[in-house]
PDB file of N, CA and C in Angstrom:
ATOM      1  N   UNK A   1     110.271  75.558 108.226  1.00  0.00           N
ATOM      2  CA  UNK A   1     111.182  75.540 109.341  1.00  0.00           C
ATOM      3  C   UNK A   1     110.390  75.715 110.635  1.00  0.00           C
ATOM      4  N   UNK A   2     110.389  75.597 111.953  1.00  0.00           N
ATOM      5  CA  UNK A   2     110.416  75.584 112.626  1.00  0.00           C
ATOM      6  C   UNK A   2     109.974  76.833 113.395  1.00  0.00           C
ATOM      7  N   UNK A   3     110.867  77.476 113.050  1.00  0.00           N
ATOM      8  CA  UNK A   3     110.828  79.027 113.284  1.00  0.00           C
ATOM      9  C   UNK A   3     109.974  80.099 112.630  1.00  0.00           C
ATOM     10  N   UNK A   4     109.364  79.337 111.721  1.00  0.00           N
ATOM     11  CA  UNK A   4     107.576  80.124 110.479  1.00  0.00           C
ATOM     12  C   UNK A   4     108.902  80.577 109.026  1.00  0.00           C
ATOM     13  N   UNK A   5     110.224  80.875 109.509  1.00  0.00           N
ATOM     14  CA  UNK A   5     110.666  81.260 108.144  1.00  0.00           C
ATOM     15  C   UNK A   5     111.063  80.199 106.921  1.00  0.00           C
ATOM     16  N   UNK A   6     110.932  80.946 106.029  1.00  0.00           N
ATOM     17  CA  UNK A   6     111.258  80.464 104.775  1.00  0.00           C
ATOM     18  C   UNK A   6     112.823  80.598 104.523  1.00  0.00           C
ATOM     19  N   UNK A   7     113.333  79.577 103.913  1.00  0.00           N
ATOM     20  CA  UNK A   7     114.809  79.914 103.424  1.00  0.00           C
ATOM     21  C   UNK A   7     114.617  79.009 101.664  1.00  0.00           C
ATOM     22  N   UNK A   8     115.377  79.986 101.377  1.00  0.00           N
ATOM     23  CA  UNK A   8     115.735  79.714  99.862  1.00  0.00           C
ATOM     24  C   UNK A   8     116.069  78.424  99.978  1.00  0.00           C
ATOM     25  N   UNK A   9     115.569  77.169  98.448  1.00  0.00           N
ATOM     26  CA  UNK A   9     115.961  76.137  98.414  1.00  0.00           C
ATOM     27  C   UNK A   9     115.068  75.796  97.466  1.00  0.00           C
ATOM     28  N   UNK A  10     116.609  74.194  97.012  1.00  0.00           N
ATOM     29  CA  UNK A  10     116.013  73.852  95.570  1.00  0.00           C
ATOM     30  C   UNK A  10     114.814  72.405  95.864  1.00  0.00           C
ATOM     31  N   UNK A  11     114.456  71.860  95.390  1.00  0.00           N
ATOM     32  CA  UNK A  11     113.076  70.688  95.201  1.00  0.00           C
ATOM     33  C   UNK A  11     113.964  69.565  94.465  1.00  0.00           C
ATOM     34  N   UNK A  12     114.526  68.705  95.192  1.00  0.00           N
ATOM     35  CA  UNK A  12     115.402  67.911  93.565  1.00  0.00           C
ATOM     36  C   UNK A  12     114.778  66.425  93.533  1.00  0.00           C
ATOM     37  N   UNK A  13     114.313  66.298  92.553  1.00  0.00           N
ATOM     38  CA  UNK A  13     113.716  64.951  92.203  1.00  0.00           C
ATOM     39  C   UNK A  13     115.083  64.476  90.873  1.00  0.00           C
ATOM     40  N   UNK A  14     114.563  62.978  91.318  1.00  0.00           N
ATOM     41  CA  UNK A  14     115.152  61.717  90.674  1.00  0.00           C
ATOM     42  C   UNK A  14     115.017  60.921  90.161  1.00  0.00           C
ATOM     43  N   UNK A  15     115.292  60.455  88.730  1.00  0.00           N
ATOM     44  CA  UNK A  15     114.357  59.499  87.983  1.00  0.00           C
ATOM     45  C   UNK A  15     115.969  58.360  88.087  1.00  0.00           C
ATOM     46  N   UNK A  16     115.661  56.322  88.574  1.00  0.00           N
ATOM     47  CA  UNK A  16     116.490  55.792  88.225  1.00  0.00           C
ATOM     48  C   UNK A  16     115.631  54.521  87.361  1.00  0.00           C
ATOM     49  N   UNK A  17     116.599  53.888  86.928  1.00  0.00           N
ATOM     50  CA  UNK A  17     116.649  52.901  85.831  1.00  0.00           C
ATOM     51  C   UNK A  17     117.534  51.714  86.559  1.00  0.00           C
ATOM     52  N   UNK A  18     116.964  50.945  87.679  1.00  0.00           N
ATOM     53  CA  UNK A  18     117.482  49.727  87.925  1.00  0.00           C
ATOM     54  C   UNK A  18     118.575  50.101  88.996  1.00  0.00           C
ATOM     55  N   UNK A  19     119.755  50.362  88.843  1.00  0.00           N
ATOM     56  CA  UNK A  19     120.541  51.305  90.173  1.00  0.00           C
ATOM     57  C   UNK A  19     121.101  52.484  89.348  1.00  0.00           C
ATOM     58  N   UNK A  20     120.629  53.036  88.650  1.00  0.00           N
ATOM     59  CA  UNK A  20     121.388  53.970  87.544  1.00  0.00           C
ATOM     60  C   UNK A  20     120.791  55.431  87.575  1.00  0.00           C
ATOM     61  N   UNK A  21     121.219  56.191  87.816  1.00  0.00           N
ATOM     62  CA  UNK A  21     120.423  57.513  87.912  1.00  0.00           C
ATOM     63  C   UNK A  21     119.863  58.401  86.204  1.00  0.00           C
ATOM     64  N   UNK A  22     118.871  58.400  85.894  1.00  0.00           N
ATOM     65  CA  UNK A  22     118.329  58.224  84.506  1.00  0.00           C
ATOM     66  C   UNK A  22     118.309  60.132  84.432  1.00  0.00           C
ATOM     67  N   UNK A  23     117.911  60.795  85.235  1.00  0.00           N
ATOM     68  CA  UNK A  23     117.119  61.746  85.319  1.00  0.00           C
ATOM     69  C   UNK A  23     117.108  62.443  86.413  1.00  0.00           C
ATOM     70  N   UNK A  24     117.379  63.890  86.176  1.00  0.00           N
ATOM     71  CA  UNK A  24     117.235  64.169  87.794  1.00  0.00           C
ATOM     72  C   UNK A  24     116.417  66.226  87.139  1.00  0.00           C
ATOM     73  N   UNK A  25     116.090  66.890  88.117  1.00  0.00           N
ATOM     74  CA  UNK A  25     115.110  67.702  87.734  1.00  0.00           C
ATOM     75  C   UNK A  25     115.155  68.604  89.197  1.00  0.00           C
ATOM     76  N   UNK A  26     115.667  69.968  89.065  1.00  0.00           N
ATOM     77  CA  UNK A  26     115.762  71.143  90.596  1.00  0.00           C
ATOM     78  C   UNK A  26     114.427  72.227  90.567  1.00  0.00           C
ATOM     79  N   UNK A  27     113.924  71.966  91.110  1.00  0.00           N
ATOM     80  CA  UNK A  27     113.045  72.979  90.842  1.00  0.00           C
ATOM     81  C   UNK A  27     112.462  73.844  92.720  1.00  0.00           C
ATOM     82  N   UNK A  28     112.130  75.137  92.570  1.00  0.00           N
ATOM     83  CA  UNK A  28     111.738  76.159  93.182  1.00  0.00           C
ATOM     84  C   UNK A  28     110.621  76.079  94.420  1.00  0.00           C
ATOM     85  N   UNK A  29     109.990  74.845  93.499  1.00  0.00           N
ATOM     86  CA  UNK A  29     108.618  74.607  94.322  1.00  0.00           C
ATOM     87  C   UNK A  29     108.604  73.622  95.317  1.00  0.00           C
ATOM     88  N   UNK A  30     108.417  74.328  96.704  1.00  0.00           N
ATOM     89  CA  UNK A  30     108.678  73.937  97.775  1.00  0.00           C
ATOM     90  C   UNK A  30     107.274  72.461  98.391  1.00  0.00           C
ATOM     91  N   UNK A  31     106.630  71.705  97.007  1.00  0.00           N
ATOM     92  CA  UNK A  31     105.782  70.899  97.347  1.00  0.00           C
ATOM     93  C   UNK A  31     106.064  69.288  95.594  1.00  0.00           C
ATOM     94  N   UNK A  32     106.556  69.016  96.363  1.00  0.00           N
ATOM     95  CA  UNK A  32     106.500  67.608  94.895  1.00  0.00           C
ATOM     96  C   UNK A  32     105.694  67.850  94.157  1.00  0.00           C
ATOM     97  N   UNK A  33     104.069  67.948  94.459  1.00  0.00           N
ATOM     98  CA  UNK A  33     103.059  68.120  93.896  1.00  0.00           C
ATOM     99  C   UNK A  33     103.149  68.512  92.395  1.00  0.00           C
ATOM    100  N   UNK A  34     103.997  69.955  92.501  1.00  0.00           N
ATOM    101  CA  UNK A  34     104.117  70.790  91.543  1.00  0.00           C
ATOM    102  C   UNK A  34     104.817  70.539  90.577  1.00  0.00           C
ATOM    103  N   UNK A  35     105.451  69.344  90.820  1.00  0.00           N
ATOM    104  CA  UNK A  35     106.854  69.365  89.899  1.00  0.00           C
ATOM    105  C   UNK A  35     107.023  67.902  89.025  1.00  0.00           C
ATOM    106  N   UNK A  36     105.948  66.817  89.682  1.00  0.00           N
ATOM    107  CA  UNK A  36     106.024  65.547  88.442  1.00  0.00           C
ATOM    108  C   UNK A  36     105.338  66.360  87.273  1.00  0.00           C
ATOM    109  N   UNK A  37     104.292  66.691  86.613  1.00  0.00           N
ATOM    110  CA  UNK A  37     104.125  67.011  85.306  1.00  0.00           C
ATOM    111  C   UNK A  37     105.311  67.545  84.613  1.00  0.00           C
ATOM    112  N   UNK A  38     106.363  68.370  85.161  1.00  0.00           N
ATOM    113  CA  UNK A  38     107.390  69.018  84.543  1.00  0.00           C
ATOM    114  C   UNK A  38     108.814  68.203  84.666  1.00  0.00           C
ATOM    115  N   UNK A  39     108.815  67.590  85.745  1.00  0.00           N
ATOM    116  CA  UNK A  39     110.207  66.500  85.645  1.00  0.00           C
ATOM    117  C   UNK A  39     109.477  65.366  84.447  1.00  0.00           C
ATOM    118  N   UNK A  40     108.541  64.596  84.262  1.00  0.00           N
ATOM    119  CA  UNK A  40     107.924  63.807  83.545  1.00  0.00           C
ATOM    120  C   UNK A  40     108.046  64.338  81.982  1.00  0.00           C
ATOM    121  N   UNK A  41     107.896  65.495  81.688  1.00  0.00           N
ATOM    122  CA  UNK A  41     108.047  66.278  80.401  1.00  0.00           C
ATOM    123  C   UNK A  41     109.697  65.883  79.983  1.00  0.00           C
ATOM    124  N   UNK A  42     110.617  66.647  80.747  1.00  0.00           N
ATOM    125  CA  UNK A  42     111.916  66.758  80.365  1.00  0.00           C
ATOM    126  C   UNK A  42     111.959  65.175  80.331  1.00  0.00           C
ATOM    127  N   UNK A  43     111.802  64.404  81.414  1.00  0.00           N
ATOM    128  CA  UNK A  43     112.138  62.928  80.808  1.00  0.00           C
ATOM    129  C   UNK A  43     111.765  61.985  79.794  1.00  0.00           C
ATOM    130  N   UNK A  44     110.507  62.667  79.267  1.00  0.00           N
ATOM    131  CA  UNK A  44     110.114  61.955  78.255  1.00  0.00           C
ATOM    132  C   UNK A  44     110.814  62.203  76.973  1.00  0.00           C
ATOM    133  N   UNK A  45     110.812  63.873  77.050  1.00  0.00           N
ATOM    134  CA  UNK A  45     111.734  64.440  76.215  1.00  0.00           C
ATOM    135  C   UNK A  45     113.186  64.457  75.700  1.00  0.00           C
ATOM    136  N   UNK A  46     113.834  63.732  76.736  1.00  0.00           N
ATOM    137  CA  UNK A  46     115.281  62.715  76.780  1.00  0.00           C
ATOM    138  C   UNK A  46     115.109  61.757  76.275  1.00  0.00           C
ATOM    139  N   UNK A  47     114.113  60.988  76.449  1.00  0.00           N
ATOM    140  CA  UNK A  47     114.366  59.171  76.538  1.00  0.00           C
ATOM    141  C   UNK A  47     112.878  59.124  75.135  1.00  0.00           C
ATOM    142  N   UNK A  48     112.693  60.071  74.743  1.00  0.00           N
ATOM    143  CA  UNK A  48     111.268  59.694  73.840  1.00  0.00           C
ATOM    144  C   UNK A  48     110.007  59.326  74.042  1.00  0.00           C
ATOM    145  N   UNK A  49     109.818  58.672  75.501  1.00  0.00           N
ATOM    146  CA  UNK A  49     108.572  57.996  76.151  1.00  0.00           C
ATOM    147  C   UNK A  49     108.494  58.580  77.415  1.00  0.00           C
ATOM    148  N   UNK A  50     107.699  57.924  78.436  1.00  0.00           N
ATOM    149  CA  UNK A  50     107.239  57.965  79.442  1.00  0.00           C
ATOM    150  C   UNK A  50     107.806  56.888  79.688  1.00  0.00           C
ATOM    151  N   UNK A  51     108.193  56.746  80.867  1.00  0.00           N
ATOM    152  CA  UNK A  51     108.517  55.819  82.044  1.00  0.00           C
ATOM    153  C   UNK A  51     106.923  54.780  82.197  1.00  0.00           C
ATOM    154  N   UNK A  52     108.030  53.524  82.063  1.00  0.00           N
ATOM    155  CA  UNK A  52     106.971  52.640  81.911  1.00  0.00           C
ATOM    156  C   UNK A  52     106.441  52.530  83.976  1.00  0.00           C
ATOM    157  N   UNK A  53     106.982  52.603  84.609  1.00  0.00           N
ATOM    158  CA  UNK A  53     106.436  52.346  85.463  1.00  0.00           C
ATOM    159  C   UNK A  53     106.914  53.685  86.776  1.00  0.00           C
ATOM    160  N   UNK A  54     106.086  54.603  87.221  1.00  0.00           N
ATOM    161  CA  UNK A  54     106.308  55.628  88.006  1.00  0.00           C
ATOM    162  C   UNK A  54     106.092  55.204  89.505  1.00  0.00           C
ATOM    163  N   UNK A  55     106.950  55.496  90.142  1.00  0.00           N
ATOM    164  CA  UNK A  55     107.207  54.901  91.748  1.00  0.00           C
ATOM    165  C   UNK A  55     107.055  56.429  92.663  1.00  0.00           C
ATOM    166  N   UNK A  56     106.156  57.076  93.234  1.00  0.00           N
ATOM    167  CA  UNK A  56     106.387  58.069  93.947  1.00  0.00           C
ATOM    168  C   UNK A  56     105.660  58.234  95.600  1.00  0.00           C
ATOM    169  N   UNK A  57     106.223  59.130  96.287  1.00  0.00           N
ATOM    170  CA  UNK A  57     105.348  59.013  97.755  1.00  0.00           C
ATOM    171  C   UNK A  57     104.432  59.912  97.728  1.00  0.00           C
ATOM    172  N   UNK A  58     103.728  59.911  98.728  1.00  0.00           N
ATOM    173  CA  UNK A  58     102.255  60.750  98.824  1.00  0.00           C
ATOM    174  C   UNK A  58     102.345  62.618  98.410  1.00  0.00           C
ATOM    175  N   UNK A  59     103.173  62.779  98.853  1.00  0.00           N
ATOM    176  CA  UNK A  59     103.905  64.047  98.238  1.00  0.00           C
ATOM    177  C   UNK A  59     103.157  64.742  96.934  1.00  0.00           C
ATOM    178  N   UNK A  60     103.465  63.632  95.956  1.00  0.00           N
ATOM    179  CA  UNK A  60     103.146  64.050  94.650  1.00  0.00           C
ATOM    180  C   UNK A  60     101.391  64.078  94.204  1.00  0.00           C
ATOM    181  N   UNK A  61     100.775  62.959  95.080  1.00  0.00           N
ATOM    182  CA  UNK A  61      99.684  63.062  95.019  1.00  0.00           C
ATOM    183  C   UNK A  61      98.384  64.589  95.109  1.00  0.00           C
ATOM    184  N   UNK A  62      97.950  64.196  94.019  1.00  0.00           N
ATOM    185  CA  UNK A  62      96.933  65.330  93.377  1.00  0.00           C
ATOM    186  C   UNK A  62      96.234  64.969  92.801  1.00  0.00           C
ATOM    187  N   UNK A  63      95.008  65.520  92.118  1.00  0.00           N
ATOM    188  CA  UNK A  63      94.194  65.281  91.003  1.00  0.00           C
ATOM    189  C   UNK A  63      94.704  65.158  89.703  1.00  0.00           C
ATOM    190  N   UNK A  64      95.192  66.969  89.962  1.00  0.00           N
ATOM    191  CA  UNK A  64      96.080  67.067  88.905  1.00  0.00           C
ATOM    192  C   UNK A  64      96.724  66.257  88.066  1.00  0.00           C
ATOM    193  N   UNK A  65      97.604  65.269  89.089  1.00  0.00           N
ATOM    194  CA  UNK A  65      99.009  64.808  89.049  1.00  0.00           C
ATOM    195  C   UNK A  65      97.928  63.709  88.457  1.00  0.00           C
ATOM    196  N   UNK A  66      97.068  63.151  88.808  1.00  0.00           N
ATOM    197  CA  UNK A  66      96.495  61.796  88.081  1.00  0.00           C
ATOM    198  C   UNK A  66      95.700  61.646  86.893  1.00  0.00           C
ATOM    199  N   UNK A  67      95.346  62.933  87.003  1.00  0.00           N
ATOM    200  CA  UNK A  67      94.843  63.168  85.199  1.00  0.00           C
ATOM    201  C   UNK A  67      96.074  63.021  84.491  1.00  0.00           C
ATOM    202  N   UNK A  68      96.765  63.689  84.539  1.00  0.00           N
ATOM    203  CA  UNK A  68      98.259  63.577  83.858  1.00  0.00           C
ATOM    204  C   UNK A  68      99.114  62.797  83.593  1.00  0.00           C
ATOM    205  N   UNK A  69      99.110  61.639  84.243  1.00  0.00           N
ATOM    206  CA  UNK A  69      99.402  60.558  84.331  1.00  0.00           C
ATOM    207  C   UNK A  69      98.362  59.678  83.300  1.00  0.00           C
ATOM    208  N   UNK A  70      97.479  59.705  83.911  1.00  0.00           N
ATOM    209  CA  UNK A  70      96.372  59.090  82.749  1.00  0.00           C
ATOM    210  C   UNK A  70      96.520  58.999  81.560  1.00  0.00           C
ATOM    211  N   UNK A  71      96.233  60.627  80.980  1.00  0.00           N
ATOM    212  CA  UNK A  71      96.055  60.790  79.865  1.00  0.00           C
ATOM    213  C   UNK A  71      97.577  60.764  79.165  1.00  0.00           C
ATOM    214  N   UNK A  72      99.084  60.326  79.907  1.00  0.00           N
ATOM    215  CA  UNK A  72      99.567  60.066  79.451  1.00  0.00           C
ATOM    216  C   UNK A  72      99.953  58.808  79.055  1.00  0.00           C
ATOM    217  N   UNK A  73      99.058  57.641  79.657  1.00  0.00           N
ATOM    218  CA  UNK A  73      99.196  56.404  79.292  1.00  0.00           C
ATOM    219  C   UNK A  73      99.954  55.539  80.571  1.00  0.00           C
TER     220      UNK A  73
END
């Protein structure tokens, strides 16, 4: 904020399928970064796979985030 404070709030990411909302995932952590390995889990864990093709903005970008991706195929 603006003002240096923090206010409580959720992180909500969105997984869609063509115009269809597939997936969606609230989480705590106030940076994307933190949160594709764990939205990516639960969705694989729904649907059996990985998302054949991941669309995201700079946000999510990490090392992290690209090993993980990798080594998931």
């Amino acid at each position: 904020m603006r003002n240096g404070q923090l206010k409580p709030a959720y992180n909500i990411q969105c997984a869609s399928s063509g115009y269809f909302i597939v997936g969606s995932y609230a989480s705590h952590h106030p940076s994307d970064m933190y949160t594709l390995p764990l939205f990516m889990e639960k969705l694989t864990k729904s649907y059996g796979k990985l998302m054949d093709k991941i669309v995201a903005d700079a946000g999510y970008e990490s090392e992290e985030n690209y090993v993980y991706l990798e080594k998931k195929g």
